[in-house]
Short mmCIF file of C-alpha atoms in Angstrom, two decimals:
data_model
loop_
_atom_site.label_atom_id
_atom_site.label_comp_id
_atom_site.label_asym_id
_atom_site.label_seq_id
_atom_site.Cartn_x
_atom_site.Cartn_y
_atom_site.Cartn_z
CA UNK L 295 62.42 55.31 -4.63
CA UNK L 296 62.93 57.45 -1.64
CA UNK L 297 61.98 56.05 1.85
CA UNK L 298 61.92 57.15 5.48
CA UNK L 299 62.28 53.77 8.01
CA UNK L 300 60.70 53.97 11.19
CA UNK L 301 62.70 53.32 14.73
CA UNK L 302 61.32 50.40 14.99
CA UNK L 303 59.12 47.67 12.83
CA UNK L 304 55.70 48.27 12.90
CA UNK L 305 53.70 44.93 14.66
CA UNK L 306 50.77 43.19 12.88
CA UNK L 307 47.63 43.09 14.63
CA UNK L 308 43.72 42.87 13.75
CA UNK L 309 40.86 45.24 14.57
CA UNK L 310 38.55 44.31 16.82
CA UNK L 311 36.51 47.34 17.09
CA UNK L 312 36.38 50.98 16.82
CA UNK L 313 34.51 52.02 19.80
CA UNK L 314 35.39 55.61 18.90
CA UNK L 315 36.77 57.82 16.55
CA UNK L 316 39.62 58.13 18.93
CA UNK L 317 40.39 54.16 19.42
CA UNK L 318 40.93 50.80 18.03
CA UNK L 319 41.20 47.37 19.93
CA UNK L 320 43.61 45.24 18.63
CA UNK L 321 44.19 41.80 18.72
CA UNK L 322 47.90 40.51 18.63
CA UNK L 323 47.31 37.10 19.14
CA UNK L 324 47.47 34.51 22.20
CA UNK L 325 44.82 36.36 24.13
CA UNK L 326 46.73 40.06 23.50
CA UNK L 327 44.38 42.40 23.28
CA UNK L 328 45.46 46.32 23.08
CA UNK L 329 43.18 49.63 23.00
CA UNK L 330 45.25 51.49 20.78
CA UNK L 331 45.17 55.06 19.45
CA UNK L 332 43.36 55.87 16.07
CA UNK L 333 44.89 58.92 14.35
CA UNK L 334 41.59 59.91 12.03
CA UNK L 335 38.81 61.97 13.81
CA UNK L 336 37.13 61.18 10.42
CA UNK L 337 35.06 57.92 9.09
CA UNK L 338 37.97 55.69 7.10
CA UNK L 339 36.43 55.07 3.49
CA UNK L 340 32.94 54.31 4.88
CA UNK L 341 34.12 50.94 6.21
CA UNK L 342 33.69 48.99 8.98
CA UNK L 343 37.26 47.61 10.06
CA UNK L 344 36.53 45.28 12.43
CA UNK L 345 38.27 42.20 11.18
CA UNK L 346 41.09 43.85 9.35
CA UNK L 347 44.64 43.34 9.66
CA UNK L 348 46.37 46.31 11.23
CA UNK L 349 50.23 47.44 11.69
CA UNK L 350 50.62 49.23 14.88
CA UNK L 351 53.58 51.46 16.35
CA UNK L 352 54.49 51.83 20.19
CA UNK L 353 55.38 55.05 20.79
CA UNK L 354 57.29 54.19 24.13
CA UNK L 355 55.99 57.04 26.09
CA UNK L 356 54.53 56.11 29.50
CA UNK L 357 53.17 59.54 29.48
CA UNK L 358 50.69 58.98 26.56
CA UNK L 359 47.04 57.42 27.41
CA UNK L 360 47.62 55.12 24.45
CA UNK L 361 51.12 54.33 23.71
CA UNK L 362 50.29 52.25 20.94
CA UNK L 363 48.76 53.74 17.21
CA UNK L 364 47.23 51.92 14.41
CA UNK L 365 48.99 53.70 11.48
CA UNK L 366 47.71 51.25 8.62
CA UNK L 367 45.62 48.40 7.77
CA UNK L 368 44.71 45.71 4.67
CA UNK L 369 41.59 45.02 2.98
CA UNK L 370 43.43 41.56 2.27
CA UNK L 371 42.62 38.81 5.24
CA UNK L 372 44.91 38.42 8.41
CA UNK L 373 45.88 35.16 6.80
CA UNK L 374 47.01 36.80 3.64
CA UNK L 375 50.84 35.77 3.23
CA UNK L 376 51.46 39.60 1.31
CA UNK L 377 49.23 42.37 2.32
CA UNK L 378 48.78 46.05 0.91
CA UNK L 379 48.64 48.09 3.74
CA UNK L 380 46.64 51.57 3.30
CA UNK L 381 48.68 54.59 6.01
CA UNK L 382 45.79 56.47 8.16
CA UNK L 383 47.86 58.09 10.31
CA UNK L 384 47.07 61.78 9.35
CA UNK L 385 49.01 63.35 12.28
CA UNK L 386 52.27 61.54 10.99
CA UNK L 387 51.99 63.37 7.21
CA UNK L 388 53.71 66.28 7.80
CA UNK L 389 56.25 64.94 9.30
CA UNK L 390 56.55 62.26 6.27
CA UNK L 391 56.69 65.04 3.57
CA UNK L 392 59.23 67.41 5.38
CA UNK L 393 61.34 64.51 5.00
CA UNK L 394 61.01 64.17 1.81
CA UNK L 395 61.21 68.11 1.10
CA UNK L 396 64.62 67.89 2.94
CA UNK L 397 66.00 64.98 0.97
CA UNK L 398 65.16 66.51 -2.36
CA UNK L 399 62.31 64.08 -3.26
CA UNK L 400 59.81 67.35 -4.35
CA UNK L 401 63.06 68.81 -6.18
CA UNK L 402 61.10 68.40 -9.61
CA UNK L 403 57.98 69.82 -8.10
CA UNK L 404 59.19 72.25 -6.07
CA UNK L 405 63.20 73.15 -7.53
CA UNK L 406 66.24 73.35 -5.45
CA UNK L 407 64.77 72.88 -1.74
CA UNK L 408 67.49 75.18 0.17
CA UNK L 409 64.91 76.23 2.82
CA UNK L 410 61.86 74.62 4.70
CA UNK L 411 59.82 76.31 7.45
CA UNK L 412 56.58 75.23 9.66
CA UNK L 413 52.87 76.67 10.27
CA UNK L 414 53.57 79.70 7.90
CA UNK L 415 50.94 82.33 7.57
CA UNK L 416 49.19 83.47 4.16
CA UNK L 417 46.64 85.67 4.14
CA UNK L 418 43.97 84.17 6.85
CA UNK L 419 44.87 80.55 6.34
CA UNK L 420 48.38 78.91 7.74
CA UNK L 421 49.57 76.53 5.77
CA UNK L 422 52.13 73.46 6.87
CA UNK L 423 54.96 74.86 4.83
CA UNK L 424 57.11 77.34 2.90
CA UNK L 425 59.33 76.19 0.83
CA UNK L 426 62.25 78.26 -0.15
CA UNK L 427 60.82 81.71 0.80
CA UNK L 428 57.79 81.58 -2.21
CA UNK L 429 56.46 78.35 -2.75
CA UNK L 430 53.39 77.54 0.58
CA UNK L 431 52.49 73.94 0.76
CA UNK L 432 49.44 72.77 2.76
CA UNK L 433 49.27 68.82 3.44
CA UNK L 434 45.99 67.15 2.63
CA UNK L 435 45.39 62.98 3.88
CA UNK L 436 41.60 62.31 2.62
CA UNK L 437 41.25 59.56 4.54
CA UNK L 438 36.74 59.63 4.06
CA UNK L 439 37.16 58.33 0.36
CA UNK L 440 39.53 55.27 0.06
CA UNK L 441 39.76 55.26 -3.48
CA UNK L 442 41.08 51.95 -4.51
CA UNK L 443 38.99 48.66 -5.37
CA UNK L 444 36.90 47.42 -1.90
CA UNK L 445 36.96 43.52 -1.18
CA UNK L 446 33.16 42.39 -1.67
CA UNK L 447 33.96 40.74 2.48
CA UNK L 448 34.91 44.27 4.02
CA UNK L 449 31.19 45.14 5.25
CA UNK L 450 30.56 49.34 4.70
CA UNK L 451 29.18 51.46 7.35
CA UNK L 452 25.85 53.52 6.25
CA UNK L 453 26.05 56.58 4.08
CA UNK L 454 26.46 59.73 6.19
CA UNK L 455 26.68 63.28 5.08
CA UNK L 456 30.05 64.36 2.98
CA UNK L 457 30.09 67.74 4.70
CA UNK L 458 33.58 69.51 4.30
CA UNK L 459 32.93 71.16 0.34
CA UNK L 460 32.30 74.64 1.10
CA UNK L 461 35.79 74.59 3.85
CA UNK L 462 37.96 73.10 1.72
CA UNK L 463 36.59 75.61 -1.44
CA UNK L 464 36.67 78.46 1.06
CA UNK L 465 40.14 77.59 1.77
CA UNK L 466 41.25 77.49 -1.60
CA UNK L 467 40.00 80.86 -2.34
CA UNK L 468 42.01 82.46 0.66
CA UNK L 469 44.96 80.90 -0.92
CA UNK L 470 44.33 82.23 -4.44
CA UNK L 471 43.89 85.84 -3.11
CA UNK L 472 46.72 85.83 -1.14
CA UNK L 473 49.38 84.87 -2.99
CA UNK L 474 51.72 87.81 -4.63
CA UNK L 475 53.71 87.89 -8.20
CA UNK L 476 56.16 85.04 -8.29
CA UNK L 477 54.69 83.06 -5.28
CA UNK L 478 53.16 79.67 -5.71
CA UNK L 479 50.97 77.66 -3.22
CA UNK L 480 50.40 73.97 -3.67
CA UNK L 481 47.97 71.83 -1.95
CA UNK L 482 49.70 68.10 -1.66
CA UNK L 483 47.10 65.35 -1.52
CA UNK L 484 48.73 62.76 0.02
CA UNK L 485 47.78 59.01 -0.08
CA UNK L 486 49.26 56.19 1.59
CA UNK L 487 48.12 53.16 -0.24
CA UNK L 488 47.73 52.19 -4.08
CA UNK L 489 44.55 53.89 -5.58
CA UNK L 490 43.29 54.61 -9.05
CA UNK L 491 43.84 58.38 -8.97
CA UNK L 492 42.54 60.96 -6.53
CA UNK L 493 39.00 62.26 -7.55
CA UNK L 494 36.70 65.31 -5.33
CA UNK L 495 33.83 63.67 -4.45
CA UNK L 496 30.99 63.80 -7.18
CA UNK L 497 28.82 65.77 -5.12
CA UNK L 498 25.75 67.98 -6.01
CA UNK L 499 28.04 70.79 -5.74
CA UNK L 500 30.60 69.35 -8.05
CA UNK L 501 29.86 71.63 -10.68
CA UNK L 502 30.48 74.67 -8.49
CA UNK L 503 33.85 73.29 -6.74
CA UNK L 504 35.04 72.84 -10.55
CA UNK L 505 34.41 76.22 -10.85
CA UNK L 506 36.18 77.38 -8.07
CA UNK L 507 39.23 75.04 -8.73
CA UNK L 508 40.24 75.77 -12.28
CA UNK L 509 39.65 79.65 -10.91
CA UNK L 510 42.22 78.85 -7.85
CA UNK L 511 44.75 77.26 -10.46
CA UNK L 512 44.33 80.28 -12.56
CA UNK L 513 45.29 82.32 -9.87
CA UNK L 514 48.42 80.33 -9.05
CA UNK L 515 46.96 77.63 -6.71
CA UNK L 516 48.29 73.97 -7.98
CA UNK L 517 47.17 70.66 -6.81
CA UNK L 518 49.39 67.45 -6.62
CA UNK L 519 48.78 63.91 -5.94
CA UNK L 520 51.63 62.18 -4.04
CA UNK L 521 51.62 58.50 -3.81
CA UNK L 522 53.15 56.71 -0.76
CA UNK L 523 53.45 53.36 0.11
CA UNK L 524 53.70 52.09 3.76
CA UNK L 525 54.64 48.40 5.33
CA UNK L 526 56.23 47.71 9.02
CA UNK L 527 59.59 48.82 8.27
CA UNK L 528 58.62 52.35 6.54
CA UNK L 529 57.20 54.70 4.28
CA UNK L 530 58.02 55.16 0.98
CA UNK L 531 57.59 57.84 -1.96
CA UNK L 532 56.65 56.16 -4.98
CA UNK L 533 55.27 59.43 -7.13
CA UNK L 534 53.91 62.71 -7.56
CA UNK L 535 51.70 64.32 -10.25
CA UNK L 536 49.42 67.22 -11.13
CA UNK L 537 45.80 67.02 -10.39
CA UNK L 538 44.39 67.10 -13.70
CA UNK L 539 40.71 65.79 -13.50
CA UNK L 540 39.39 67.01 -10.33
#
């Protein structure tokens, strides 16, 4: 298992609140209570995370508004001895999988990796990276499905519109019609928790988003799940696999 630590343990808080998409308040115990960043724009699996156990990082920048981030948190209780922590922090991804390119975890996915480069163009979309002069890689963190079993005790927020289907298929079709003989482009779905397999939400446009995605793969477009695991000491690459049963 390949792992990347971070400078410094991660500290355990809970969430208070989420008064916006922007920030958390976290309590640390003995009257600490932090705003802290929140690194998804997005709702977090339709749940409401106040009372959740949290792991937080301090960025040690006076410069920054919030010093502090929430990258994680537990559906277990704060007085869970062993919690499963589920990664949020979608900024931090890229930087987590160009480690791993570097290191040679993607080797069996990708080959060799002699060469990795950032924010590469392809047709009208740029993609995070390209890998060894042919292969593009684009960095997905679906962070409005949490797709692993949901604690009866972690209240939901109400339904709200799943509106990103016709970007994300758009975006797929610029990538099949751009890409030239012997190039490959592969869109990693990365998840930071333990889940039950990645799956495009079952829409009323599922039908037509099959469509388009078995036409993509066709064309040269692959999709991979990567599983990661997180805690306060780092994150870890546990697997990778096609997308099979989208």
């Amino acid at each position: 298992m390949d792992e990347l630590l971070f400078p410094e343990p991660l500290r355990e808080g809970v969430i208070l609140a989420r008064p916006n998409r922007f920030i958390m308040d976290v309590d640390f115990g003995g009257g600490e209570v932090v705003r802290c960043h929140c690194p998804v724009v997005s709702r977090i699996g339709g749940l409401d995370l106040s009372g959740r156990p949290c792991l937080v990082s301090n960025s040690h920048n006076p410069k920054r508004k919030l010093p502090l981030a929430v990258e994680a948190f537990s559906l277990d209780r704060p007085e869970d001895a062993a919690k499963r922590w589920i990664g949020i922090n979608q900024n931090a991804s890229n930087r987590y999988v160009e480690h791993f390119l570097r290191i040679g975890a993607f080797n069996k996915l990708l080959g060799p990796v002699a060469e990795v480069r950032r924010e590469v163009v392809l047709g009208d979309s740029k993609l995070d990276f390209l890998v060894n002069d042919e292969v593009y890689l684009e960095v997905k963190t679906p962070m409005v499905q949490i797709q692993t079993d949901i604690p009866a005790y972690v209240p939901r927020l109400p339904e709200a519109p799943f509106s990103s289907t016709e970007r994300a298929m758009r975006h797929l079709r610029e990538l099949a019609s751009s890409l030239q003989d012997h190039e490959r482009a592969v869109i990693l779905y990365c998840l930071y928790y333990e889940n039950f397999g990645f799956q495009f939400y079952h829409g009323t446009t599922y039908d037509e988003v099959r469509s388009t995605v078995r036409a993509c793969e066709k064309a040269g477009v692959e999709l991979v799940q990567a599983n990661f695991s997180i805690d306060q000491h780092g994150v870890a690459l546990r697997e990778f696999f096609p997308l099979e049963d989208w």
